[in-house]
Coordinates of C-alpha atoms in Angstrom, one line a residue:
M933 CA 4.9 -29.6 -29.1
T934 CA 5.1 -27.5 -32.3
R935 CA 4.4 -23.8 -31.9
P936 CA 1.5 -22.4 -34.0
R937 CA 2.9 -20.9 -37.1
R938 CA 1.9 -17.4 -38.2
S939 CA 2.2 -16.4 -41.8
L940 CA 4.9 -14.0 -42.9
F941 CA 2.2 -11.8 -44.4
F942 CA 0.5 -11.5 -41.1
K943 CA 3.7 -10.6 -39.2
Y944 CA 4.8 -8.0 -41.8
F945 CA 1.3 -6.5 -41.9
I946 CA 1.0 -6.2 -38.1
T947 CA 4.5 -4.8 -37.8
L948 CA 4.0 -2.2 -40.5
F949 CA 0.5 -1.3 -39.3
V950 CA 1.7 -0.8 -35.7
A951 CA 4.8 1.1 -36.9
A952 CA 2.5 3.6 -38.6
V953 CA -0.4 3.9 -36.1
V954 CA 1.5 3.7 -32.8
P955 CA 3.4 7.0 -33.5
L956 CA 0.2 8.7 -34.3
M957 CA -1.4 7.5 -31.1
L958 CA 1.7 8.4 -29.0
G959 CA 1.7 11.9 -30.7
A960 CA -2.0 12.4 -29.9
V961 CA -1.6 11.3 -26.3
S962 CA 1.5 13.4 -25.7
E963 CA -0.2 16.4 -27.4
A964 CA -3.3 15.9 -25.2
W965 CA -1.2 15.6 -22.1
F966 CA 0.8 18.7 -22.7
G967 CA -2.3 20.5 -23.9
Y968 CA -4.1 19.6 -20.8
R969 CA -1.2 20.7 -18.6
D970 CA -0.9 24.1 -20.5
Q971 CA -4.7 24.6 -20.3
R972 CA -4.6 23.8 -16.6
L973 CA -1.9 26.4 -16.0
H974 CA -3.8 28.9 -18.1
L975 CA -7.0 28.2 -16.2
N976 CA -5.2 28.6 -12.9
E977 CA -3.9 32.1 -14.0
V978 CA -7.4 33.2 -15.3
L979 CA -9.2 32.1 -12.2
Q980 CA -6.5 33.6 -10.0
V981 CA -6.8 36.9 -11.8
E982 CA -10.6 37.0 -11.7
A983 CA -10.9 35.9 -8.1
R984 CA -8.2 38.4 -7.0
S985 CA -10.0 41.1 -8.9
A986 CA -13.3 40.4 -7.3
A987 CA -11.7 40.2 -3.8
D988 CA -10.0 43.5 -4.5
K989 CA -13.2 45.1 -5.6
I990 CA -15.1 43.9 -2.6
Q991 CA -12.3 45.1 -0.3
T992 CA -12.4 48.5 -2.1
F993 CA -16.2 48.6 -1.7
I994 CA -16.0 47.9 2.0
D995 CA -13.0 50.2 2.5
D996 CA -14.8 53.1 0.7
I997 CA -17.8 52.7 3.0
S998 CA -15.4 52.6 6.1
D999 CA -13.7 55.8 4.8
Q1000 CA -17.0 57.6 4.3
L1001 CA -18.1 56.6 7.8
G1002 CA -14.9 57.9 9.2
W1003 CA -15.8 61.4 8.1
V1004 CA -18.7 61.8 10.5
V1005 CA -16.6 61.0 13.6
Q1006 CA -13.8 63.5 13.2
F1007 CA -14.8 66.0 15.9
P1008 CA -15.6 65.6 19.6
W1009 CA -19.2 65.5 20.7
S1010 CA -21.0 68.5 22.3
H1011 CA -24.6 69.0 23.4
S1012 CA -25.3 71.3 20.4
E1013 CA -24.0 69.1 17.7
N1014 CA -26.8 66.6 17.4
D1015 CA -28.5 68.4 14.5
R1016 CA -25.2 68.8 12.6
R1017 CA -24.3 65.2 13.1
R1018 CA -27.8 64.1 11.9
I1019 CA -27.4 66.2 8.7
D1020 CA -24.0 64.6 8.1
A1021 CA -25.5 61.2 8.5
L1022 CA -28.4 61.9 6.1
R1023 CA -25.9 63.3 3.6
L1024 CA -23.9 60.0 3.9
L1025 CA -27.1 58.0 3.3
Q1026 CA -27.6 59.9 0.0
Q1027 CA -24.0 59.4 -1.1
V1028 CA -23.7 55.7 -0.3
P1029 CA -26.7 53.7 -1.4
A1030 CA -25.5 50.5 0.3
I1031 CA -25.8 52.1 3.8
V1032 CA -29.3 51.3 5.2
S1033 CA -29.0 53.0 8.6
I1034 CA -26.4 55.0 10.6
T1035 CA -26.0 55.1 14.4
L1036 CA -23.8 57.8 16.0
V1037 CA -22.5 57.0 19.5
D1038 CA -20.7 59.5 21.7
Q1039 CA -17.6 58.8 23.7
T1040 CA -19.6 57.4 26.6
G1041 CA -21.3 54.8 24.4
I1042 CA -24.7 56.5 24.4
E1043 CA -26.7 56.6 21.2
R1044 CA -27.0 60.3 20.0
V1045 CA -28.2 60.1 16.4
F1046 CA -30.0 57.4 14.4
V1047 CA -31.0 57.8 10.7
S1048 CA -32.4 55.0 8.5
R1049 CA -34.0 54.4 5.1
L1050 CA -36.4 51.9 6.6
R1051 CA -37.2 53.2 10.1
L1052 CA -37.9 56.4 11.9
N1053 CA -35.0 58.7 12.6
R1054 CA -34.0 59.4 16.2
I1055 CA -32.0 62.3 17.8
G1056 CA -30.9 62.9 21.4
R1057 CA -29.7 60.6 24.1
G1058 CA -30.8 57.1 23.5
E1059 CA -29.9 53.7 24.8
D1060 CA -26.5 52.8 26.2
L1061 CA -24.5 50.8 23.5
S1062 CA -21.2 50.7 25.4
D1063 CA -21.5 46.8 25.6
D1064 CA -22.6 46.4 22.0
P1065 CA -20.0 44.2 20.0
A1066 CA -19.8 46.9 17.4
V1067 CA -18.8 49.6 19.9
V1068 CA -16.4 47.2 21.7
G1069 CA -14.8 46.1 18.4
A1070 CA -14.4 49.7 17.0
R1071 CA -12.8 50.9 20.3
A1072 CA -10.4 47.9 20.1
G1073 CA -9.5 48.1 16.4
R1074 CA -10.9 51.4 15.2
V1075 CA -12.8 49.5 12.4
W1076 CA -15.0 46.6 13.1
Y1077 CA -16.8 44.3 10.6
G1078 CA -19.7 42.4 11.9
P1079 CA -20.9 39.0 10.7
V1080 CA -23.3 38.6 7.8
R1081 CA -26.9 38.4 8.7
Y1082 CA -30.0 37.9 6.6
Q1083 CA -32.8 40.3 7.2
R1084 CA -36.2 38.6 6.9
N1085 CA -34.0 35.5 6.0
S1086 CA -33.5 37.0 2.6
E1087 CA -31.2 39.9 2.0
P1088 CA -27.7 39.8 3.4
Y1089 CA -26.6 42.6 5.7
M1090 CA -23.6 43.4 7.8
R1091 CA -22.6 46.0 10.4
I1092 CA -19.5 48.2 10.1
A1093 CA -18.4 50.3 13.1
V1094 CA -15.7 53.0 12.8
A1095 CA -14.2 54.9 15.7
G1096 CA -12.9 58.4 15.4
N1097 CA -9.3 59.3 15.6
R1098 CA -9.9 60.6 19.1
A1099 CA -12.1 58.9 21.8
A1100 CA -14.1 62.1 22.1
A1101 CA -15.2 61.8 18.5
G1102 CA -17.3 58.8 19.3
I1103 CA -18.2 55.8 17.1
V1104 CA -20.4 55.4 14.0
I1105 CA -22.2 52.2 13.3
A1106 CA -23.7 51.5 9.9
D1107 CA -25.9 48.7 8.5
I1108 CA -24.8 47.7 5.0
N1109 CA -27.0 46.0 2.4
L1110 CA -24.6 43.5 0.7
K1111 CA -27.0 42.9 -2.1
L1112 CA -25.2 45.7 -4.0
I1113 CA -22.0 43.6 -4.2
W1114 CA -24.0 41.6 -6.8
D1115 CA -22.9 44.2 -9.4
V1116 CA -19.3 43.4 -8.7
I1117 CA -19.8 39.6 -8.9
A1118 CA -22.2 39.7 -11.9
A1119 CA -19.6 41.6 -13.9
I1120 CA -17.1 38.7 -13.7
K1121 CA -17.3 36.3 -16.6
I1122 CA -15.0 33.4 -17.0
G1123 CA -15.5 32.0 -20.5
D1124 CA -19.2 31.6 -21.4
T1125 CA -20.6 30.1 -18.2
G1126 CA -17.9 30.5 -15.6
H1127 CA -18.5 33.0 -12.7
A1128 CA -17.5 34.0 -9.3
L1129 CA -19.3 33.9 -5.9
V1130 CA -18.6 35.0 -2.4
V1131 CA -19.2 33.1 0.9
D1132 CA -18.4 34.1 4.4
D1133 CA -16.4 32.1 6.9
S1134 CA -19.4 29.9 7.8
G1135 CA -20.1 29.1 4.2
R1136 CA -23.2 31.3 3.8
L1137 CA -23.6 32.8 0.4
I1138 CA -23.0 36.5 0.2
A1139 CA -22.9 37.2 -3.5
H1140 CA -23.7 35.2 -6.7
P1141 CA -24.5 36.1 -10.3
D1142 CA -27.9 34.4 -9.7
I1143 CA -29.2 36.8 -7.0
S1144 CA -32.1 34.4 -6.2
L1145 CA -29.6 32.1 -4.6
V1146 CA -28.5 34.9 -2.3
L1147 CA -32.0 35.9 -1.4
R1148 CA -32.7 32.4 -0.1
G1149 CA -30.8 33.4 3.0
G1150 CA -28.8 30.7 4.8
A1151 CA -30.5 27.9 2.8
G1152 CA -27.9 25.7 1.1
S1153 CA -25.0 27.1 3.2
G1154 CA -23.8 23.5 3.9
D1155 CA -23.2 23.0 0.1
F1156 CA -21.3 26.3 -0.2
D1157 CA -19.3 25.5 2.9
R1158 CA -18.2 22.2 1.3
L1159 CA -17.3 23.9 -1.9
K1160 CA -15.2 26.5 0.1
S1161 CA -13.4 23.7 1.9
N1162 CA -12.7 21.7 -1.3
V1163 CA -11.4 24.7 -3.2
G1164 CA -9.4 25.9 -0.2
A1165 CA -7.5 22.6 -0.1
G1166 CA -5.8 23.7 -3.3
N1167 CA -3.9 26.5 -1.4
G1168 CA -4.4 29.0 -4.1
S1169 CA -4.3 26.6 -7.0
A1170 CA -7.2 25.5 -9.2
V1171 CA -8.8 22.2 -8.3
T1172 CA -11.4 20.1 -9.9
T1173 CA -14.5 19.6 -7.8
A1174 CA -18.3 19.7 -7.8
G1175 CA -19.3 23.3 -8.5
D1176 CA -22.2 25.2 -6.8
D1177 CA -24.6 23.6 -9.3
G1178 CA -23.3 20.1 -8.5
K1179 CA -21.6 19.6 -11.8
P1180 CA -17.8 19.2 -12.2
A1181 CA -16.0 22.5 -12.3
V1182 CA -12.4 23.9 -12.0
A1183 CA -12.4 26.4 -9.1
L1184 CA -10.0 28.6 -7.2
S1185 CA -10.4 30.7 -4.1
V1186 CA -9.0 34.0 -2.8
L1187 CA -9.5 35.5 0.6
A1188 CA -10.8 39.1 1.0
N1189 CA -8.6 39.9 4.0
N1190 CA -10.5 42.9 5.5
V1191 CA -13.8 41.0 6.0
G1192 CA -12.6 37.4 6.0
W1193 CA -14.8 36.4 3.0
T1194 CA -13.8 33.9 0.4
V1195 CA -14.2 34.7 -3.3
I1196 CA -14.5 31.5 -5.5
A1197 CA -14.0 31.7 -9.2
Q1198 CA -15.1 28.6 -11.1
Q1199 CA -15.6 27.4 -14.6
P1200 CA -17.4 24.1 -15.7
V1201 CA -15.0 21.4 -16.7
L1202 CA -16.8 20.8 -20.0
E1203 CA -16.2 24.4 -21.0
A1204 CA -12.7 24.7 -19.4
F1205 CA -11.3 21.8 -21.4
E1206 CA -13.4 22.3 -24.5
S1207 CA -10.3 23.0 -26.5
I1208 CA -8.7 19.8 -25.2
R1209 CA -11.7 17.8 -26.3
A1210 CA -11.7 19.5 -29.7
M1211 CA -8.0 18.7 -30.0
L1212 CA -8.7 15.0 -29.1
W1213 CA -11.4 14.7 -31.7
R1214 CA -9.1 16.2 -34.3
S1215 CA -6.4 13.7 -33.2
L1216 CA -8.8 10.9 -33.3
L1217 CA -9.8 11.8 -36.8
L1218 CA -6.2 11.9 -37.8
I1219 CA -5.6 8.6 -36.2
V1220 CA -8.5 7.0 -38.0
I1221 CA -7.3 8.5 -41.3
G1222 CA -3.8 7.4 -40.5
A1223 CA -5.0 3.9 -39.6
I1224 CA -6.8 3.6 -42.9
V1225 CA -3.8 4.8 -44.9
A1226 CA -1.5 2.6 -42.7
F1227 CA -3.8 -0.4 -43.3
A1228 CA -3.7 0.0 -47.0
L1229 CA 0.0 0.7 -47.1
A1230 CA 0.8 -2.2 -44.7
Y1231 CA -1.3 -4.5 -46.8
W1232 CA 0.4 -3.4 -50.0
L1233 CA 3.9 -3.6 -48.5
A1234 CA 3.3 -7.0 -46.7
H1235 CA 1.9 -8.5 -49.9
R1236 CA 4.8 -7.1 -51.9
M1237 CA 7.2 -8.7 -49.5
S1238 CA 5.4 -12.0 -48.7
G1239 CA 4.7 -12.7 -52.4
P1240 CA 8.3 -13.0 -53.5
I1241 CA 9.2 -14.8 -50.2
R1242 CA 6.5 -17.4 -51.0
Q1243 CA 8.1 -17.8 -54.4
L1244 CA 11.5 -18.3 -52.8
E1245 CA 10.0 -20.8 -50.3
D1246 CA 8.4 -22.7 -53.1
G1247 CA 11.6 -22.6 -55.1
V1248 CA 13.6 -23.9 -52.1
Q1249 CA 11.1 -26.7 -51.7
R1250 CA 11.3 -27.7 -55.4
V1251 CA 15.1 -27.6 -55.3
G1252 CA 15.1 -29.7 -52.2
M1253 CA 13.0 -32.2 -54.0
G1254 CA 15.6 -32.4 -56.7
Q1255 CA 14.1 -30.1 -59.3
L1256 CA 17.4 -28.3 -59.9
D1257 CA 16.3 -26.8 -63.2
H1258 CA 13.5 -24.8 -61.4
R1259 CA 14.0 -21.0 -61.6
I1260 CA 12.0 -18.1 -60.1
T1261 CA 11.3 -14.6 -61.5
I1262 CA 10.9 -11.6 -59.3
A1263 CA 10.9 -8.1 -60.8
S1264 CA 10.7 -5.9 -57.7
G1265 CA 13.9 -3.9 -58.5
D1266 CA 15.2 -4.3 -55.0
E1267 CA 17.0 -6.7 -52.7
L1268 CA 14.3 -9.3 -53.3
E1269 CA 15.0 -9.4 -57.0
Q1270 CA 18.7 -9.7 -56.2
L1271 CA 17.9 -12.5 -53.9
A1272 CA 16.0 -14.3 -56.7
V1273 CA 19.0 -13.9 -59.0
R1274 CA 21.2 -15.4 -56.3
F1275 CA 18.8 -18.2 -55.8
N1276 CA 18.8 -19.0 -59.5
Q1277 CA 22.6 -18.9 -59.4
M1278 CA 22.6 -21.2 -56.4
A1279 CA 20.2 -23.7 -58.1
G1280 CA 22.5 -23.7 -61.2
E1281 CA 25.6 -24.3 -59.0
L1282 CA 23.8 -27.1 -57.2
A1283 CA 23.0 -28.7 -60.5
V1284 CA 26.6 -28.5 -61.5
S1285 CA 27.7 -29.8 -58.1
Q1286 CA 25.2 -32.6 -58.3
Q1287 CA 26.6 -33.6 -61.7
K1288 CA 30.1 -33.5 -60.2
S1289 CA 29.1 -35.5 -57.2
E1290 CA 27.5 -38.1 -59.5
R1291 CA 30.7 -38.3 -61.6
I1292 CA 32.8 -38.6 -58.4
N1293 CA 30.6 -41.3 -57.1
R1294 CA 30.9 -43.2 -60.3
L1295 CA 34.7 -42.7 -60.2
K1296 CA 34.8 -44.0 -56.6
Q1297 CA 33.3 -47.3 -57.8
F1298 CA 36.6 -47.9 -59.7
L1299 CA 39.1 -45.6 -58.0
A1300 CA 40.3 -44.9 -54.5
P1301 CA 38.3 -42.1 -52.8
Q1302 CA 41.3 -39.7 -52.7
V1303 CA 42.1 -40.4 -56.3
A1304 CA 38.5 -39.9 -57.4
E1305 CA 38.5 -36.5 -55.6
L1306 CA 41.7 -35.5 -57.2
V1307 CA 40.5 -36.5 -60.6
E1308 CA 37.5 -34.1 -60.2
H1309 CA 38.9 -31.2 -58.1
S1310 CA 42.6 -31.1 -58.0
D1311 CA 45.4 -30.4 -60.4
Q1312 CA 45.4 -33.2 -62.9
R1313 CA 49.2 -33.2 -62.9
L1314 CA 49.1 -34.9 -59.4
L1315 CA 48.0 -38.1 -61.2
D1316 CA 50.7 -37.9 -63.9
G1317 CA 53.5 -40.4 -63.6
Q1318 CA 56.1 -39.4 -61.1
R1319 CA 58.7 -40.8 -58.7
R1320 CA 57.8 -40.6 -55.1
E1321 CA 58.6 -42.2 -51.8
V1322 CA 55.6 -44.3 -50.7
V1323 CA 54.6 -46.8 -48.1
A1324 CA 53.0 -49.9 -49.7
I1325 CA 50.7 -52.1 -47.6
F1326 CA 49.5 -55.5 -48.8
G1327 CA 47.0 -57.7 -47.0
D1328 CA 45.7 -61.2 -47.9
L1329 CA 43.3 -63.7 -46.3
R1330 CA 44.8 -67.0 -45.2
G1331 CA 42.8 -70.1 -46.1
F1332 CA 40.5 -68.2 -48.5
T1333 CA 41.4 -70.5 -51.4
A1334 CA 40.3 -73.6 -49.5
F1335 CA 37.2 -71.8 -48.2
S1336 CA 36.1 -70.7 -51.7
A1337 CA 36.6 -74.2 -53.1
R1338 CA 34.1 -75.7 -50.8
A1339 CA 31.7 -72.9 -49.9
E1340 CA 28.6 -71.8 -51.7
P1341 CA 28.8 -68.6 -53.9
D1342 CA 26.4 -66.7 -51.6
A1343 CA 28.6 -67.5 -48.6
I1344 CA 31.8 -66.5 -50.4
M1345 CA 30.3 -63.1 -51.5
A1346 CA 28.9 -62.5 -48.0
V1347 CA 32.4 -63.0 -46.5
L1348 CA 34.0 -60.8 -49.1
K1349 CA 31.4 -58.0 -48.6
E1350 CA 32.0 -58.1 -44.9
Y1351 CA 35.8 -58.2 -45.4
Y1352 CA 35.8 -55.3 -47.9
E1353 CA 33.6 -53.1 -45.8
A1354 CA 35.7 -53.5 -42.7
V1355 CA 39.0 -52.9 -44.4
G1356 CA 37.7 -50.0 -46.5
A1357 CA 36.5 -48.2 -43.4
V1358 CA 40.0 -48.5 -41.9
I1359 CA 41.6 -47.2 -45.0
T1360 CA 39.1 -44.2 -45.2
R1361 CA 39.7 -43.3 -41.6
H1362 CA 43.5 -43.1 -42.2
E1363 CA 43.0 -41.2 -45.5
A1364 CA 45.2 -43.7 -47.3
T1365 CA 44.8 -44.6 -51.0
L1366 CA 43.1 -47.8 -51.9
I1367 CA 44.8 -49.1 -55.0
R1368 CA 42.7 -52.3 -55.5
F1369 CA 40.9 -55.2 -54.1
A1370 CA 42.0 -58.4 -55.8
G1371 CA 39.9 -61.3 -54.7
D1372 CA 40.9 -61.7 -51.0
G1373 CA 43.9 -59.4 -51.3
V1374 CA 44.1 -55.7 -50.8
M1375 CA 46.8 -53.1 -51.8
V1376 CA 47.0 -49.7 -50.0
L1377 CA 49.3 -46.8 -50.7
V1378 CA 50.3 -44.0 -48.3
N1379 CA 51.8 -40.7 -49.3
A1380 CA 50.6 -40.9 -52.9
P1381 CA 49.0 -39.2 -54.6
V1382 CA 48.2 -37.1 -51.5
A1383 CA 51.3 -36.3 -49.5
C1384 CA 51.2 -36.7 -45.7
E1385 CA 53.5 -36.3 -42.6
N1386 CA 55.2 -39.4 -41.2
P1387 CA 53.9 -41.8 -43.8
A1388 CA 55.7 -44.8 -42.1
H1389 CA 53.8 -44.2 -38.8
L1390 CA 50.5 -43.7 -40.6
G1391 CA 51.0 -46.8 -42.7
M1392 CA 52.0 -48.9 -39.7
R1393 CA 49.0 -47.7 -37.6
L1394 CA 46.7 -48.5 -40.6
A1395 CA 48.2 -52.0 -40.9
I1396 CA 47.8 -52.7 -37.2
E1397 CA 44.1 -51.5 -37.2
M1398 CA 43.4 -53.4 -40.4
Q1399 CA 44.9 -56.6 -38.9
A1400 CA 42.8 -56.1 -35.7
V1401 CA 39.6 -55.6 -37.6
V1402 CA 40.1 -58.6 -39.9
Q1403 CA 41.1 -60.8 -36.9
S1404 CA 37.8 -59.8 -35.3
L1405 CA 35.9 -60.9 -38.4
A1406 CA 38.0 -64.1 -38.5
D1407 CA 36.7 -65.1 -35.1
G1408 CA 33.1 -64.9 -36.5
W1409 CA 34.1 -66.8 -39.6
C1410 CA 35.7 -69.5 -37.4
A1411 CA 32.5 -69.8 -35.3
A1412 CA 30.7 -70.4 -38.6
G1413 CA 33.2 -73.2 -39.5
H1414 CA 35.4 -71.2 -41.9
A1415 CA 39.1 -71.3 -40.9
M1416 CA 40.6 -68.1 -42.3
G1417 CA 43.2 -65.6 -41.1
F1418 CA 44.9 -62.5 -42.4
G1419 CA 48.6 -61.5 -43.1
V1420 CA 50.0 -58.1 -43.8
G1421 CA 53.2 -56.9 -45.4
I1422 CA 54.5 -53.3 -45.4
A1423 CA 57.4 -51.7 -47.1
M1424 CA 58.7 -48.2 -47.7
G1425 CA 60.8 -46.7 -50.5
P1426 CA 60.6 -45.0 -53.9
A1427 CA 58.1 -46.0 -56.5
T1428 CA 56.6 -44.8 -59.7
V1429 CA 53.0 -43.7 -59.3
G1430 CA 50.4 -42.5 -61.7
T1431 CA 47.3 -43.4 -63.7
V1432 CA 47.2 -46.2 -66.2
G1433 CA 44.4 -47.5 -68.4
Y1434 CA 42.4 -46.3 -71.3
E1435 CA 39.5 -44.1 -72.2
G1436 CA 36.5 -45.0 -70.0
R1437 CA 38.6 -46.8 -67.4
L1438 CA 41.6 -45.5 -65.4
D1439 CA 43.5 -46.9 -62.4
Y1440 CA 45.9 -45.2 -60.1
T1441 CA 48.7 -47.6 -59.3
A1442 CA 52.3 -47.8 -58.1
I1443 CA 55.2 -49.7 -59.7
G1444 CA 58.6 -50.5 -58.3
N1445 CA 60.8 -52.6 -56.0
T1446 CA 59.0 -51.3 -52.9
I1447 CA 55.7 -52.5 -54.2
N1448 CA 57.1 -55.9 -55.0
L1449 CA 58.8 -56.1 -51.6
A1450 CA 55.5 -55.3 -49.8
S1451 CA 53.7 -58.0 -51.8
R1452 CA 56.4 -60.6 -51.0
L1453 CA 56.3 -59.7 -47.2
C1454 CA 52.5 -60.2 -47.3
S1455 CA 53.0 -63.7 -48.8
L1456 CA 55.5 -64.5 -46.1
A1457 CA 53.4 -63.3 -43.2
D1458 CA 51.4 -65.8 -41.2
D1459 CA 47.9 -65.4 -39.9
A1460 CA 47.7 -62.4 -37.5
Q1461 CA 51.2 -61.3 -38.5
I1462 CA 52.5 -57.9 -39.9
L1463 CA 55.9 -58.1 -41.5
A1464 CA 57.8 -54.8 -42.2
D1465 CA 61.0 -54.1 -44.1
P1466 CA 64.0 -52.3 -42.4
A1467 CA 63.0 -48.9 -43.8
V1468 CA 59.7 -48.9 -42.1
A1469 CA 61.1 -50.5 -38.9
E1470 CA 63.7 -47.7 -38.7
K1471 CA 61.0 -45.0 -38.9
V1472 CA 58.6 -46.6 -36.3
K1473 CA 60.9 -48.4 -33.9
D1474 CA 60.6 -45.7 -31.2
S1475 CA 56.8 -45.7 -31.1
I1476 CA 55.7 -49.2 -32.1
P1477 CA 57.2 -52.4 -30.6
L1478 CA 58.8 -54.6 -33.3
V1479 CA 60.4 -58.1 -33.2
S1480 CA 63.4 -58.8 -35.4
L1481 CA 62.9 -62.1 -37.4
G1482 CA 66.5 -62.1 -38.7
E1483 CA 67.5 -62.2 -42.3
R1484 CA 65.3 -64.1 -44.8
T1485 CA 65.7 -65.0 -48.4
I1486 CA 63.0 -63.3 -50.5
K1487 CA 62.0 -64.5 -53.9
G1488 CA 63.3 -62.2 -56.6
Y1489 CA 66.1 -60.7 -54.5
D1490 CA 69.8 -61.5 -54.9
R1491 CA 70.5 -61.2 -51.2
S1492 CA 68.7 -61.9 -47.9
L1493 CA 66.8 -59.1 -46.2
R1494 CA 66.3 -58.6 -42.5
L1495 CA 62.6 -58.7 -41.5
F1496 CA 60.6 -57.3 -38.6
A1497 CA 57.3 -58.2 -37.2
V1498 CA 54.9 -56.1 -35.0
A1499 CA 54.9 -57.5 -31.5
R1500 CA 51.5 -58.5 -30.0
S1501 CA 49.7 -57.6 -33.1
G1502 CA 47.3 -60.5 -33.1
A1503 CA 43.8 -60.6 -31.5
P1504 CA 43.4 -62.2 -28.1
G1505 CA 43.5 -66.0 -28.4
R1506 CA 45.3 -66.0 -31.7
N1507 CA 49.1 -66.4 -32.0
P1508 CA 51.1 -65.2 -35.0
G1509 CA 52.7 -68.0 -36.9
R1510 CA 50.3 -70.8 -35.9
Q1511 CA 48.5 -73.0 -38.3
L1512 CA 44.9 -72.1 -39.2
Q1513 CA 42.4 -74.1 -37.2
C1514 CA 39.0 -73.7 -35.6
V1515 CA 38.1 -75.3 -32.3
G1516 CA 35.5 -78.1 -32.9
I1517 CA 36.2 -78.4 -36.6

């Protein structure tokens, strides 16, 4: 299944666009992350400072009242001190507006003086308060802070009891209006809308910038208790939670140790991270602008790259179709222009190479393949006349003359075509030089014009394979009723080699006694026989089995020559030296 193809323009465009936009996005994300982290740390510090400041002010407020109360219980009680103690208590009411009433208790726990802003004053022995929690707490710890209570379920109050340095000095108990802490809390501003609030250990609201929430008494204490629990889970660090108004807020809590109250400083999330949002909007605007610029730039660059590449693609297609005169023009002033120049050079070289190839192919119609290649590529002096040791191989069909005398021309040409193709393939595999096909005869040269190692071995292997191939064809011809065989002669020695002919037609050939001897041996060879001279036999005797045929008289030679035949060179069922015949003919 072919994968869907995407255009080069699309790939370059996406790559360039992503390469430009992604860094902008990564930069914006990293800036937002680090900005958020830094803002979070800054908020933590601001809230910590404001909450701690409020807690310190509340502690100072309560401690100042405790210190003022301690002044009225410095001396032991006596029966004549009630008026003086009353005057001290009234003076304290004037000095400390948060104190609503003062009760002075002697060392036995009996009320002796009571002054108040809201009720009638009392003097003299009153009720026994020795079991009152305030008296018990003051005796145990000198200073006792009572729980917050709401008078008329509205204003928050608390009791403070302070014992004198000596037991005889007695104890002073004061009711404190906590509404005045509102001044401390209202003064705390965190940003534009951030604020602080105070809740006791049960979650009841003690102080809030919106005093109407405080005056509701214990209403809504469950919501404030949950807020205290959520913020307390941060262990002194800012957390994001639902604020006292139910909206997301960043809050932090600090404990006022002397009274056990919790001061919560909070700021709405929308305001706390306003700078981060502004930064994100700026980053988004930059990303949009960058994306537009990247889009235009990527489009321009992709088009600038894909256009020339399409020209190259079209040029390759045209050259592949044979239009070697096609040229492309790219004026980009970069590597693409250089590539176009190289392409045009390649097309020119291909045209020259094609012309060469056509010339070589034409030469191969008349010359051996190696000779044709040398004519075109190699040093032309290789084809000049020279003396060289060669191996000459002649092959000839037996019975071809009789076959051609009685067969139809089409049958003769079909046999020759089959014969030439088979022998030519063997010659090409062994990289020998085909000198000529002459009717049913063939002449092959080894070691000229191209030199090779062990020419005798190469020539003998070529002759053996050529004999085997032709014998295989002969079996088919015999089945068709044509009795033909094949004989081979091979000789080795010096010869004169070179090109002969005239303008328009050249032949590469070899002349000399070795060539004549190979031709004579071929004439003497029977069907399926390979005859070799002593020079070849001496070279191959250790690797190829030979049979000595003794000395024979050869036409054109003054003395007899010892001949050798390749043992078992015939195809199965055919015996060297037998008369040609076909079974059933």
